């Protein structure tokens, strides 16, 4: 192995701090936009007046399908297509949650604050390697943000519980998607068609869609388990 190859391997052994920070900023922006759509939908009473529950069910199904499909072939998309998919998923998520859970806006604001604090933490301290220290900071900052925001807006007990659980789940998803983010870092170094903003956008979409992917995977396992139970009763 030559010296240049060794240098390249060392380059992709970690995620550049600038890329990871920008990924977290894009994720936070998407979460805040989702919260804005939830608030706007509730404020205008659009869903309550014009939309039937079956329509929201179809929107939620479309969201799950689009999210799962996007995350499986994300690297094939260009920057513009990925941005349009991000906007579509943000819009569908906001509209669905406005009807299903009105406290979703508060929760998405909290998680957005968590990612923005981590973006600042990584950028100014230039921390891109390691796993436990950044993730511990992510979980702690998210819980502190949940305490502060929920106290300011006098959230219900349910919103308190769901916000803390969402912070912990999204922190876990970030840890599980670390290898995927490493893959985007390799794209940044190896592909002449990949820019920092494109790789960061892919990373943000991966983190945003992590919840959707987890829900789809869970639903698939539940359906398979139910089918196995039903088939076991067949003679």
PDB file of C-alpha atoms in Angstrom, residues 13-14 20-21 53 66 138 167 169 178 187 200 235:
ATOM      1  CA  UNK A  13     -11.822   6.769   8.681  1.00  0.00           C
ATOM      2  CA  UNK A  14     -13.829   9.595  10.205  1.00  0.00           C
ATOM      3  CA  UNK A  20     -21.188  16.372  10.158  1.00  0.00           C
ATOM      4  CA  UNK A  21     -21.968  19.867  11.452  1.00  0.00           C
ATOM      5  CA  UNK A  53     -59.578  11.121   8.386  1.00  0.00           C
ATOM      6  CA  UNK A  66     -41.950   7.543   0.175  1.00  0.00           C
ATOM      7  CA  UNK A 138     -26.597  14.861  22.050  1.00  0.00           C
ATOM      8  CA  UNK A 167     -34.755  12.640  21.897  1.00  0.00           C
ATOM      9  CA  UNK A 169     -34.715   7.407  19.967  1.00  0.00           C
ATOM     10  CA  UNK A 178     -22.933   6.334  11.762  1.00  0.00           C
ATOM     11  CA  UNK A 187     -18.450   9.885  -1.526  1.00  0.00           C
ATOM     12  CA  UNK A 200     -24.604  16.697   4.114  1.00  0.00           C
ATOM     13  CA  UNK A 235     -54.204 -27.767   9.945  1.00  0.00           C
TER      14      UNK A 235
END
